[in-house]
Each structure stands twice: as structure tokens, then as C-alpha cells.
Short mmCIF file of C-alpha atoms in Angstrom, two decimals:
data_model
loop_
_atom_site.label_atom_id
_atom_site.label_comp_id
_atom_site.label_asym_id
_atom_site.label_seq_id
_atom_site.Cartn_x
_atom_site.Cartn_y
_atom_site.Cartn_z
CA UNK Z 5 135.45 110.20 68.56
CA UNK Z 6 135.31 113.84 69.42
CA UNK Z 7 131.87 115.46 69.42
CA UNK Z 8 131.00 118.27 67.07
CA UNK Z 9 129.84 121.22 69.15
CA UNK Z 10 129.26 123.61 66.20
CA UNK Z 11 125.62 123.51 66.94
CA UNK Z 12 125.00 125.44 70.26
CA UNK Z 13 121.28 124.60 70.37
CA UNK Z 14 120.44 128.36 70.43
CA UNK Z 15 116.92 127.60 69.30
CA UNK Z 16 116.30 125.21 72.08
CA UNK Z 17 114.06 126.64 74.77
CA UNK Z 18 116.02 127.56 77.95
CA UNK Z 19 114.09 125.11 80.23
CA UNK Z 20 114.82 122.22 77.82
CA UNK Z 21 118.57 123.10 77.71
CA UNK Z 22 118.68 123.16 81.52
CA UNK Z 23 116.88 119.86 81.74
CA UNK Z 24 119.29 118.26 79.23
CA UNK Z 25 122.33 119.58 81.14
CA UNK Z 26 120.98 118.25 84.40
CA UNK Z 27 120.29 114.88 82.82
CA UNK Z 28 123.73 114.69 81.31
CA UNK Z 29 125.45 115.73 84.62
CA UNK Z 30 123.41 113.26 86.65
CA UNK Z 31 124.05 110.45 84.08
CA UNK Z 32 127.78 111.15 84.00
CA UNK Z 33 128.06 111.15 87.82
CA UNK Z 34 126.19 107.84 88.03
CA UNK Z 35 128.54 106.38 85.43
CA UNK Z 36 131.50 107.42 87.42
CA UNK Z 37 130.07 106.12 90.72
CA UNK Z 38 129.32 102.89 89.11
CA UNK Z 39 132.84 102.54 87.62
CA UNK Z 40 134.50 103.06 90.99
CA UNK Z 41 132.01 100.68 92.69
CA UNK Z 42 132.82 97.80 90.35
CA UNK Z 43 136.49 98.74 90.08
CA UNK Z 44 136.38 99.33 86.34
CA UNK Z 45 137.64 102.90 86.55
CA UNK Z 46 137.89 105.94 88.78
CA UNK Z 47 135.42 108.30 87.06
CA UNK Z 48 138.24 109.94 85.09
CA UNK Z 49 136.76 109.85 81.53
CA UNK Z 50 133.56 107.73 81.43
CA UNK Z 51 131.43 110.55 83.18
CA UNK Z 52 132.45 112.98 80.46
CA UNK Z 53 131.98 110.50 77.72
CA UNK Z 54 128.36 109.75 78.92
CA UNK Z 55 127.51 113.41 79.60
CA UNK Z 56 128.70 114.63 76.15
CA UNK Z 57 126.45 112.04 74.31
CA UNK Z 58 123.47 113.48 76.15
CA UNK Z 59 124.41 117.13 75.97
CA UNK Z 60 127.42 118.04 73.66
CA UNK Z 61 127.62 121.39 75.25
CA UNK Z 62 128.00 120.15 78.80
CA UNK Z 63 131.63 121.33 79.21
CA UNK Z 64 130.96 124.69 77.69
CA UNK Z 65 127.82 125.23 79.70
CA UNK Z 66 129.36 124.36 83.11
CA UNK Z 67 132.76 126.10 82.61
CA UNK Z 68 131.21 129.06 81.02
CA UNK Z 69 128.96 129.62 84.03
CA UNK Z 70 131.91 129.66 86.47
CA UNK Z 71 133.84 132.65 87.61
CA UNK Z 72 136.89 130.40 88.37
CA UNK Z 73 140.33 131.02 86.91
CA UNK Z 74 140.73 128.71 84.12
CA UNK Z 75 144.12 127.29 83.25
CA UNK Z 76 145.00 124.71 80.66
CA UNK Z 77 148.35 123.01 80.37
CA UNK Z 78 149.48 121.16 77.24
CA UNK Z 79 152.62 119.75 75.52
CA UNK Z 80 154.35 116.49 74.84
CA UNK Z 81 155.84 115.97 78.23
CA UNK Z 82 155.43 117.15 81.73
CA UNK Z 83 151.69 118.02 81.66
CA UNK Z 84 150.62 115.95 84.60
CA UNK Z 85 153.45 116.91 87.03
CA UNK Z 86 153.18 120.57 86.03
CA UNK Z 87 149.37 120.50 86.58
CA UNK Z 88 149.97 118.93 90.04
CA UNK Z 89 152.49 121.50 91.00
CA UNK Z 90 150.28 124.43 89.82
CA UNK Z 91 147.34 122.91 91.74
CA UNK Z 92 149.57 122.66 94.93
CA UNK Z 93 150.53 126.31 94.68
CA UNK Z 94 146.99 127.38 94.13
CA UNK Z 95 145.84 125.23 97.05
CA UNK Z 96 148.47 126.58 99.32
CA UNK Z 97 147.28 130.03 98.55
CA UNK Z 98 143.92 129.05 99.67
CA UNK Z 99 141.99 128.45 96.46
CA UNK Z 100 139.65 125.61 95.71
CA UNK Z 101 140.96 123.62 92.82
CA UNK Z 102 139.12 121.22 90.40
CA UNK Z 103 141.30 119.41 87.94
CA UNK Z 104 141.71 116.19 85.89
CA UNK Z 105 144.38 115.08 88.39
CA UNK Z 106 144.79 111.49 87.04
CA UNK Z 107 145.89 112.63 83.57
CA UNK Z 108 142.75 111.73 81.67
CA UNK Z 109 143.47 114.41 79.09
CA UNK Z 110 141.25 113.71 76.06
CA UNK Z 111 137.99 115.64 75.66
CA UNK Z 112 135.96 113.18 77.72
CA UNK Z 113 138.61 113.35 80.55
CA UNK Z 114 138.41 117.12 80.41
CA UNK Z 115 134.52 117.14 80.44
CA UNK Z 116 134.61 114.79 83.48
CA UNK Z 117 136.13 117.67 85.59
CA UNK Z 118 132.88 119.61 84.82
CA UNK Z 119 130.60 116.61 85.55
CA UNK Z 120 132.36 115.36 88.66
CA UNK Z 121 132.88 118.80 90.37
CA UNK Z 122 129.54 120.50 89.56
CA UNK Z 123 126.17 120.07 91.19
CA UNK Z 124 123.35 118.66 89.07
CA UNK Z 125 122.56 122.15 87.73
CA UNK Z 126 126.10 122.67 86.59
CA UNK Z 127 127.20 124.97 89.35
CA UNK Z 128 130.81 124.89 90.53
CA UNK Z 129 132.18 126.19 93.87
CA UNK Z 130 135.77 126.01 92.56
CA UNK Z 131 138.15 129.04 92.50
CA UNK Z 132 140.44 127.28 89.92
CA UNK Z 133 139.64 125.08 87.06
CA UNK Z 134 142.86 123.35 85.99
CA UNK Z 135 142.89 121.18 82.89
CA UNK Z 136 145.79 118.98 81.64
CA UNK Z 137 144.99 118.58 77.94
CA UNK Z 138 146.57 116.34 75.29
CA UNK Z 139 148.18 118.52 72.46
CA UNK Z 140 145.96 117.05 69.75
CA UNK Z 141 142.72 117.69 71.82
CA UNK Z 142 143.46 121.22 73.03
CA UNK Z 143 142.35 123.02 69.70
CA UNK Z 144 138.81 121.37 70.28
CA UNK Z 145 138.74 121.98 74.08
CA UNK Z 146 139.95 125.62 74.26
CA UNK Z 147 136.82 127.01 72.42
CA UNK Z 148 134.73 125.34 75.13
CA UNK Z 149 136.81 126.26 78.07
CA UNK Z 150 137.88 129.84 77.09
CA UNK Z 151 140.96 129.69 79.46
CA UNK Z 152 142.60 132.58 81.12
CA UNK Z 153 146.06 130.94 80.90
CA UNK Z 154 147.34 128.54 78.51
CA UNK Z 155 150.77 126.73 79.19
CA UNK Z 156 152.76 124.92 76.56
CA UNK Z 157 155.53 122.82 78.29
CA UNK Z 158 157.35 121.53 75.07
CA UNK Z 159 156.78 119.78 71.88
CA UNK Z 160 158.53 116.46 71.01
CA UNK Z 161 158.01 113.97 68.39
CA UNK Z 162 155.28 111.81 69.78
CA UNK Z 163 152.89 109.14 68.14
CA UNK Z 164 153.39 110.23 64.54
CA UNK Z 165 150.56 108.03 63.38
CA UNK Z 166 148.17 109.79 65.79
CA UNK Z 167 149.30 113.38 65.85
CA UNK Z 168 151.01 113.72 62.52
CA UNK Z 169 154.55 115.11 62.18
CA UNK Z 170 155.91 117.69 64.57
CA UNK Z 171 155.15 120.71 62.50
CA UNK Z 172 151.48 119.86 61.95
CA UNK Z 173 151.06 119.73 65.74
CA UNK Z 174 152.98 122.98 65.94
CA UNK Z 175 150.60 124.67 63.39
CA UNK Z 176 147.47 123.47 65.18
CA UNK Z 177 148.74 124.78 68.56
CA UNK Z 178 149.80 128.18 67.05
CA UNK Z 179 146.42 128.74 65.36
CA UNK Z 180 144.79 127.88 68.74
CA UNK Z 181 146.91 130.50 70.59
CA UNK Z 182 146.14 133.06 67.92
CA UNK Z 183 142.35 132.69 68.53
CA UNK Z 184 142.74 133.54 72.19
CA UNK Z 185 141.49 136.98 73.41
CA UNK Z 186 143.56 139.66 74.66
CA UNK Z 187 142.41 139.04 78.22
CA UNK Z 188 144.28 135.64 78.20
CA UNK Z 189 147.81 134.92 78.96
CA UNK Z 190 150.09 132.42 77.07
CA UNK Z 191 153.04 130.90 78.86
CA UNK Z 192 155.69 129.31 76.66
CA UNK Z 193 158.86 127.30 77.10
CA UNK Z 194 161.51 129.69 75.83
CA UNK Z 195 164.18 126.93 75.55
CA UNK Z 196 162.15 125.09 72.96
CA UNK Z 197 162.79 126.77 69.57
CA UNK Z 198 159.42 125.69 68.17
CA UNK Z 199 157.37 126.64 71.25
CA UNK Z 200 159.03 129.94 71.72
CA UNK Z 201 157.95 130.99 68.21
CA UNK Z 202 154.23 130.43 69.01
CA UNK Z 203 151.66 133.22 69.23
CA UNK Z 204 153.58 135.86 67.63
CA UNK Z 205 150.49 137.34 66.06
CA UNK Z 206 148.28 136.40 69.14
CA UNK Z 207 146.25 139.20 70.85
CA UNK Z 208 146.85 137.44 74.20
CA UNK Z 209 149.86 138.34 76.38
CA UNK Z 210 152.96 136.16 75.99
CA UNK Z 211 155.32 135.16 78.83
CA UNK Z 212 158.17 132.79 78.69
CA UNK Z 213 159.79 130.31 81.18
CA UNK Z 214 162.90 128.14 80.98
CA UNK Z 215 166.40 127.77 82.11
CA UNK Z 216 169.44 130.02 81.56
CA UNK Z 217 171.96 128.36 83.85
CA UNK Z 218 175.16 126.71 82.83
CA UNK Z 219 175.28 124.51 85.95
CA UNK Z 220 173.74 121.61 84.11
CA UNK Z 221 173.36 120.40 80.55
CA UNK Z 222 175.57 119.22 77.66
CA UNK Z 223 177.46 121.05 74.91
CA UNK Z 224 175.24 119.80 72.24
CA UNK Z 225 171.66 118.28 71.94
CA UNK Z 226 171.31 114.41 72.24
CA UNK Z 227 171.31 112.54 69.08
CA UNK Z 228 167.41 111.99 69.21
CA UNK Z 229 166.79 115.75 69.46
CA UNK Z 230 163.87 116.78 67.27
CA UNK Z 231 164.65 120.42 66.35
CA UNK Z 232 168.43 121.08 65.71
CA UNK Z 233 167.99 123.55 62.75
CA UNK Z 234 166.38 127.02 62.69
CA UNK Z 235 162.69 127.00 62.21
CA UNK Z 236 163.04 130.19 60.08
CA UNK Z 237 166.00 129.54 57.78
CA UNK Z 238 166.94 125.87 58.32
CA UNK Z 239 170.49 126.63 59.38
CA UNK Z 240 172.10 124.59 62.19
CA UNK Z 241 171.55 126.04 65.58
CA UNK Z 242 174.57 126.92 67.72
CA UNK Z 243 173.97 125.62 71.29
CA UNK Z 244 175.64 127.33 74.28
CA UNK Z 245 174.18 124.49 76.45
CA UNK Z 246 171.55 121.82 75.74
CA UNK Z 247 169.38 120.75 78.80
CA UNK Z 248 166.89 118.15 77.50
CA UNK Z 249 166.66 116.96 73.78
CA UNK Z 250 166.50 120.23 71.76
CA UNK Z 251 165.66 122.37 74.82
CA UNK Z 252 168.66 124.78 75.58
CA UNK Z 253 170.36 128.10 75.02
CA UNK Z 254 170.18 128.14 71.19
CA UNK Z 255 171.00 130.71 68.43
CA UNK Z 256 170.88 130.62 64.67
CA UNK Z 257 174.19 131.97 63.31
CA UNK Z 258 172.49 132.95 60.03
CA UNK Z 259 169.20 134.75 60.84
CA UNK Z 260 169.93 135.45 64.54
CA UNK Z 261 166.74 133.63 65.86
CA UNK Z 262 167.30 132.83 69.58
CA UNK Z 263 165.48 132.33 72.76
CA UNK Z 264 163.49 135.22 73.98
CA UNK Z 265 164.05 137.00 77.30
CA UNK Z 266 162.59 134.59 79.96
CA UNK Z 267 160.12 136.00 82.48
CA UNK Z 268 160.56 132.99 84.76
CA UNK Z 269 164.03 131.88 84.51
CA UNK Z 270 166.06 129.23 86.39
CA UNK Z 271 169.34 130.95 87.02
CA UNK Z 272 171.00 128.22 89.04
CA UNK Z 273 170.49 124.53 89.47
CA UNK Z 274 171.90 121.58 91.45
CA UNK Z 275 170.26 118.25 90.34
CA UNK Z 276 169.51 115.48 92.84
CA UNK Z 277 172.25 113.12 93.22
CA UNK Z 278 172.06 109.40 92.36
CA UNK Z 279 168.83 110.01 90.48
CA UNK Z 280 166.90 110.37 93.70
CA UNK Z 281 166.07 113.08 96.22
CA UNK Z 282 165.72 116.82 95.85
CA UNK Z 283 166.92 119.30 93.29
CA UNK Z 284 167.81 122.84 94.30
CA UNK Z 285 167.23 125.97 92.00
CA UNK Z 286 167.14 129.63 91.96
CA UNK Z 287 164.66 131.45 89.83
CA UNK Z 288 164.14 134.99 88.65
CA UNK Z 289 160.60 136.08 88.38
CA UNK Z 290 158.77 139.47 87.88
CA UNK Z 291 157.85 139.19 91.54
CA UNK Z 292 161.49 138.91 92.50
CA UNK Z 293 164.10 136.01 93.04
CA UNK Z 294 163.36 132.87 94.92
CA UNK Z 295 165.27 129.70 96.07
CA UNK Z 296 163.49 126.44 95.78
CA UNK Z 297 163.89 122.78 96.77
CA UNK Z 298 161.96 120.36 94.41
CA UNK Z 299 161.62 116.96 96.02
CA UNK Z 300 161.74 115.21 92.59
CA UNK Z 301 164.85 114.30 90.59
CA UNK Z 302 165.72 115.24 87.05
CA UNK Z 303 165.95 118.32 84.90
CA UNK Z 304 162.43 117.79 83.72
CA UNK Z 305 161.00 118.44 86.97
CA UNK Z 306 162.92 121.74 87.08
CA UNK Z 307 161.18 122.58 83.93
CA UNK Z 308 157.89 121.44 85.51
CA UNK Z 309 158.42 123.65 88.50
CA UNK Z 310 159.29 126.65 86.41
CA UNK Z 311 156.16 126.27 84.28
CA UNK Z 312 153.97 125.78 87.32
CA UNK Z 313 155.23 128.98 88.92
CA UNK Z 314 154.78 130.86 85.74
CA UNK Z 315 151.17 129.54 85.47
CA UNK Z 316 150.42 130.54 88.96
CA UNK Z 317 151.89 134.01 88.45
CA UNK Z 318 149.86 134.50 85.32
CA UNK Z 319 146.73 133.43 87.06
CA UNK Z 320 147.31 136.10 89.76
CA UNK Z 321 148.20 133.70 92.74
CA UNK Z 322 150.67 134.87 95.28
CA UNK Z 323 154.17 133.08 95.02
CA UNK Z 324 154.97 133.40 98.79
CA UNK Z 325 153.62 129.81 99.38
CA UNK Z 326 155.51 128.15 96.54
CA UNK Z 327 158.02 126.35 98.66
CA UNK Z 328 155.34 125.07 101.14
CA UNK Z 329 153.38 123.81 98.12
CA UNK Z 330 156.40 122.11 96.51
CA UNK Z 331 157.44 120.40 99.75
CA UNK Z 332 154.36 118.01 99.59
CA UNK Z 333 154.76 117.19 95.92
CA UNK Z 334 155.15 113.54 94.98
CA UNK Z 335 155.52 111.66 91.80
CA UNK Z 336 152.38 111.09 89.88
CA UNK Z 337 151.55 107.55 89.12
CA UNK Z 338 153.80 105.90 86.61
CA UNK Z 339 156.30 108.94 86.66
CA UNK Z 340 159.31 107.16 88.16
CA UNK Z 341 156.92 105.97 90.80
CA UNK Z 342 158.61 104.18 93.65
CA UNK Z 343 156.71 101.13 94.76
CA UNK Z 344 157.35 98.63 97.48
CA UNK Z 345 156.63 94.98 96.65
CA UNK Z 346 157.45 93.01 99.81
CA UNK Z 347 161.29 93.12 100.20
CA UNK Z 348 161.81 94.45 96.61
CA UNK Z 349 161.47 97.86 95.05
CA UNK Z 350 159.91 98.74 91.83
CA UNK Z 351 160.34 101.96 89.77
CA UNK Z 352 157.50 102.41 87.27
CA UNK Z 353 158.06 104.84 84.50
CA UNK Z 354 155.61 105.71 81.82
CA UNK Z 355 157.52 106.32 78.64
CA UNK Z 356 155.94 107.26 75.29
CA UNK Z 357 158.68 108.93 73.09
CA UNK Z 358 162.50 109.03 72.80
CA UNK Z 359 162.82 111.96 75.11
CA UNK Z 360 160.89 110.53 78.00
CA UNK Z 361 162.61 107.10 77.66
CA UNK Z 362 166.02 108.51 77.48
CA UNK Z 363 165.39 110.70 80.50
CA UNK Z 364 164.34 107.70 82.56
CA UNK Z 365 167.32 105.76 81.48
CA UNK Z 366 169.64 108.53 82.46
CA UNK Z 367 167.99 108.64 85.91
CA UNK Z 368 168.18 105.00 86.54
CA UNK Z 369 171.64 104.84 85.25
CA UNK Z 370 172.69 107.11 88.20
CA UNK Z 371 171.32 104.32 90.60
CA UNK Z 372 174.19 101.99 91.74
CA UNK Z 373 174.34 98.49 90.56
CA UNK Z 374 173.32 96.34 87.60
CA UNK Z 375 169.76 96.55 86.45
CA UNK Z 376 166.70 94.18 86.20
CA UNK Z 377 164.41 95.60 83.47
CA UNK Z 378 160.81 95.08 82.44
CA UNK Z 379 159.92 96.94 79.12
CA UNK Z 380 156.40 96.84 77.97
CA UNK Z 381 154.76 98.30 74.86
CA UNK Z 382 151.47 97.88 73.06
CA UNK Z 383 149.97 99.39 69.81
CA UNK Z 384 146.61 100.45 71.11
CA UNK Z 385 144.62 103.49 69.96
CA UNK Z 386 145.90 105.60 72.89
CA UNK Z 387 149.51 104.27 72.49
CA UNK Z 388 150.00 104.76 68.85
CA UNK Z 389 150.83 102.22 66.16
CA UNK Z 390 154.33 103.44 65.16
CA UNK Z 391 157.15 102.26 67.43
CA UNK Z 392 160.01 103.38 65.13
CA UNK Z 393 161.01 105.80 67.77
CA UNK Z 394 162.42 102.96 69.90
CA UNK Z 395 165.51 103.09 67.50
CA UNK Z 396 166.29 106.68 68.99
CA UNK Z 397 166.34 105.37 72.66
CA UNK Z 398 169.87 105.23 73.97
CA UNK Z 399 169.67 101.69 75.19
CA UNK Z 400 173.31 101.22 74.32
CA UNK Z 401 174.27 103.47 77.30
CA UNK Z 402 172.67 101.08 79.80
CA UNK Z 403 173.20 97.76 77.95
CA UNK Z 404 176.40 96.84 79.88
CA UNK Z 405 174.58 97.25 83.19
CA UNK Z 406 171.50 95.06 82.26
CA UNK Z 407 171.27 91.82 84.31
CA UNK Z 408 168.05 90.71 82.57
CA UNK Z 409 165.27 92.20 80.66
CA UNK Z 410 161.71 91.03 80.18
CA UNK Z 411 159.81 92.29 77.11
CA UNK Z 412 156.02 92.46 77.37
CA UNK Z 413 152.81 93.86 75.68
CA UNK Z 414 152.10 93.13 72.09
CA UNK Z 415 155.38 94.74 70.85
CA UNK Z 416 157.72 92.14 72.54
CA UNK Z 417 159.48 91.31 69.42
CA UNK Z 418 160.28 94.90 68.47
CA UNK Z 419 161.52 95.55 71.96
CA UNK Z 420 163.73 92.33 72.03
CA UNK Z 421 165.16 93.29 68.75
CA UNK Z 422 166.00 96.75 69.89
CA UNK Z 423 167.63 95.28 72.96
CA UNK Z 424 169.60 92.84 70.59
CA UNK Z 425 170.93 95.64 68.52
CA UNK Z 426 171.97 97.43 71.65
CA UNK Z 427 174.20 94.38 72.28
CA UNK Z 428 172.21 92.96 75.13
CA UNK Z 429 172.93 89.21 75.05
CA UNK Z 430 170.01 87.24 73.97
CA UNK Z 431 170.11 84.95 76.86
CA UNK Z 432 169.36 87.91 79.15
CA UNK Z 433 166.22 88.73 77.14
CA UNK Z 434 162.74 87.12 77.73
CA UNK Z 435 159.62 87.74 75.74
CA UNK Z 436 156.43 87.33 77.78
CA UNK Z 437 153.32 89.12 76.22
CA UNK Z 438 150.91 88.76 79.20
CA UNK Z 439 151.57 91.70 81.58
CA UNK Z 440 150.95 89.90 84.78
CA UNK Z 441 153.09 86.91 83.84
CA UNK Z 442 155.83 89.26 82.72
CA UNK Z 443 155.71 91.16 85.97
CA UNK Z 444 155.98 87.75 87.91
CA UNK Z 445 158.90 86.61 85.69
CA UNK Z 446 160.82 89.95 85.98
CA UNK Z 447 160.31 90.40 89.80
CA UNK Z 448 161.34 86.66 90.37
CA UNK Z 449 164.67 87.47 89.05
CA UNK Z 450 165.22 90.40 91.39
CA UNK Z 451 167.18 89.44 94.55
CA UNK Z 452 165.85 90.22 98.05
CA UNK Z 453 166.23 93.92 98.73
CA UNK Z 454 166.80 94.53 94.89
CA UNK Z 455 165.07 96.78 92.34
CA UNK Z 456 163.13 96.16 89.27
CA UNK Z 457 162.94 99.05 86.73
CA UNK Z 458 159.68 99.06 84.60
CA UNK Z 459 159.43 101.31 81.46
CA UNK Z 460 156.19 101.08 79.68
CA UNK Z 461 153.75 102.79 77.33
CA UNK Z 462 150.45 104.10 78.57
CA UNK Z 463 148.19 101.08 78.25
CA UNK Z 464 150.89 98.58 79.68
CA UNK Z 465 151.48 101.02 82.55
CA UNK Z 466 147.79 100.90 83.54
CA UNK Z 467 147.63 97.10 83.19
CA UNK Z 468 150.76 96.54 85.42
CA UNK Z 469 149.52 99.01 87.97
CA UNK Z 470 146.05 97.23 88.13
CA UNK Z 471 148.07 94.00 88.97
CA UNK Z 472 150.03 95.82 91.62
CA UNK Z 473 146.79 97.32 93.05
CA UNK Z 474 145.30 93.97 93.43
CA UNK Z 475 148.30 92.85 95.26
CA UNK Z 476 148.12 95.79 97.62
CA UNK Z 477 151.35 97.33 96.39
CA UNK Z 478 149.67 100.55 95.31
CA UNK Z 479 146.37 102.41 95.58
CA UNK Z 480 143.94 102.89 92.71
CA UNK Z 481 145.47 105.50 90.41
CA UNK Z 482 142.55 107.89 91.08
CA UNK Z 483 143.23 107.71 94.80
CA UNK Z 484 146.79 108.91 94.41
#
């Protein structure tokens, strides 16, 4: 439950407000330390939850008292990696960065940044405050943070039961952007027809990032694309090239709506081969052209890099250290994370909507050989209840190359049914609800030196990773 901060306690004596703030921060810090001590969490959301119960204004008080640059990043996909890249650029430029690095992006996770990085009096020594924020949470968080830069990566259909339909999310985000002051900067993905239309009436400055190369992409969007018709006149878009779902070079033949001029534009791109290794790009920026090697595969990471560079530029950071910063970027936990389990390899991928699932399928299809799969989904509060989107996942493309598939979580039957309709033979499909038992069964089927591919929702990803951590295969996610 989000806390109502409409009452600013303006009538409360100053001394009492300071005491309440100090008590809230100390209680939050203690909760985080206790969670880490007893291995029940890394202090990613509990400190903020406890602190907000004591002082609902803790985030506003701490952030409002800081002179740091405040950057918030939201969108359906790419928030965590974009935030990591932005933080790396800021760090390489010599700035002290505080962020919710582990991706705890609801209001309590965002508040935990203020609690964890401030002293007991709410003072921060950070030069940059960087927040990855859930797209449904950001309208609540922005009034408390008062950011200097807001980045929107993309908007895809995602957890309809939690967010509502795509256009409801878009309306809320647009209203938030229009509330920003003229001193703020908005950075939007110009290749997303919905996102590019945000903030037309905003007082804040608008900048656009994206791709305008024809080196990669397809002639038309994939079948699961969310927006294929003009958001103004409902005519079918014409695409010169589609890069990812509905992201691309689009134009409406009726009303002429098209992507804006891009301030940060990828003009050339060569994707990593075989779904692994580095991608190479050229970018045009207001500061000049640059060549960049991104040590992560996939077109989505090209978007993440362009967004991070745009955010850094909007915040006033120098761009001459971007390549140095990117060199040390590694995958965030659960983002096609490569894990060594004895003599076997695991790729762990967090997937939560058709776009992210299809993207991971395309990457692993580039890996040679037949595939061992573990699919895990659960309908928890944070995962969503509606899994109808599984029918927009292109499992048919990989079905002929599936050696075996274990379905886990409390949506095992739905996963198995989807595989069956993709014409995966039923004798190759196993249903094991318990996550640890499913992991054991899946990895047992992998030959020595072989690879297991795991694609799972948020909660199962956390559960499976905890099992791997206990076995010494990975670190705690908050230590990554």
C-alpha cells in the first residue's frame, strides 16, 4: 500500500519533525542491517517501508535537502540496465552516485535509497541520486523527488491486471511529465510512437533518443507488437524498419505523425554474434559523434546505452568517459545472467511480458545446439495475475530445438499448455511446481559442459536465485 503524503505536517514543530525523521532513518537502517544479517533481504525495500511508516515524508525530506542531480528512469523494459549504465557514466566522471541498484523500484525501494545513503539527520553526500522507478509508481514518486531528469525507455503491454491497459499507463505518465517545472529535462524514446508523443504541453525541455540505422531490424513489427496504428488517427503505421516490438522508424500515411528528430541517435549498429559478446554502434549527439562498444548482446542494450548517454548529457555529465564506463558494464542479475553451476552453464533471464520473452528467445536461438529449458511463472502481487500474454510469446520459433522443458511456479499448467500448442512433444515437458526441485530436475537433464536456459517471472527468478546462492553459484543479488 502506497502512503498518502498529502499532509506535509507543516504545523508540526521543526524539532519534532527532525526527531521523527531521525527516528525513521535509524529504524530503516536497523531493519536493513537485520535483513542482511539474517539473510532475509539486502535492505532494498524494507528500510524504506519501515521509514515511511514512521515518517511518510522521509523521501521528500532527504532528497529535498540534497543538492545532488536527481535522475529518474522508468518504462516497461530496460530500467535496471539503463540505470546501471547511467551510474557508470556518472561514476567514471568522478561523481558520487546513490541508487536503487538492485531494481527494487516501488515506493519503498526508492525510499530505501534515501534511508541507506543518508546519515541519521537525513544528510546525503551524493552528487547524483539515481532512481529506477516502476511505471505505475512514478506518478507518486516524482512529486517527492522533484527530479532534474526523467527518462522513459518504452511502454509495452505489461501486467494488465496491475497497471491497466497500455493507454491508461500512458495517460498517467503524460500527466506526470506535464507537471514538471521548466528547469527539468524529459528524455523520451523517439522510436516508440506512444512515448514520443509524451509531454507535448510540458514546461520541461524534451529530448529524444533512439535508433535511425537500417543495419538491423525487420521490415514490419513482430506479431505481438502493441502499437501498430497511429495514436492520433488510428491508421496503420508504415514502418521503414522495426527494431523491437513496435519500436522503429514509423510514419502514419494519413496524418503524417512520425518519429521526432532524435537528439541522441544510433546511426550505425552491429549486433553481437551468436547472442553473446559485444555490440558496436555509432551515435550522433549534440556533443558530437562517438563510436561505442557495448559488452552486452541484443538490440535492447543498444537502446539502454543510448538512453543512458542521453540521461548523462541531460544531467550535464561529460561524455568523454562513456566508453571507459561501458567497458565494465555487466548484466544485471536475472538479465541473461550467465551462471556457472559446476561443469554446466545456466542463463537466467527475467521475463515479464511478450517483448522481453521474445527478445530472450531470439538471443538464445542464436546459441548453437538444442536447448534445455526451465520456465517458471507465478501469479503473485508483484508478478501479476493475468498470464494471457504467454500466447503472444513466439515459442513456435524455438520449439523444434527444445530437447526438454521443465515448467515450474504456480502457473505450471498454463506454461505446459502453451508449450503443447507450440507443438513441443508432451513427453519433453515436465511439471514441477517447487522451484528447487524444478531446478534440480532441469539441470540433471543437461549433459556435462551443456547449458540450461531459465526464463522466469520476477518472484520465481528471486526464488531460483536464492537456491543458486545457497549452492555458491551466485552472490546475493544486492552484492552484484
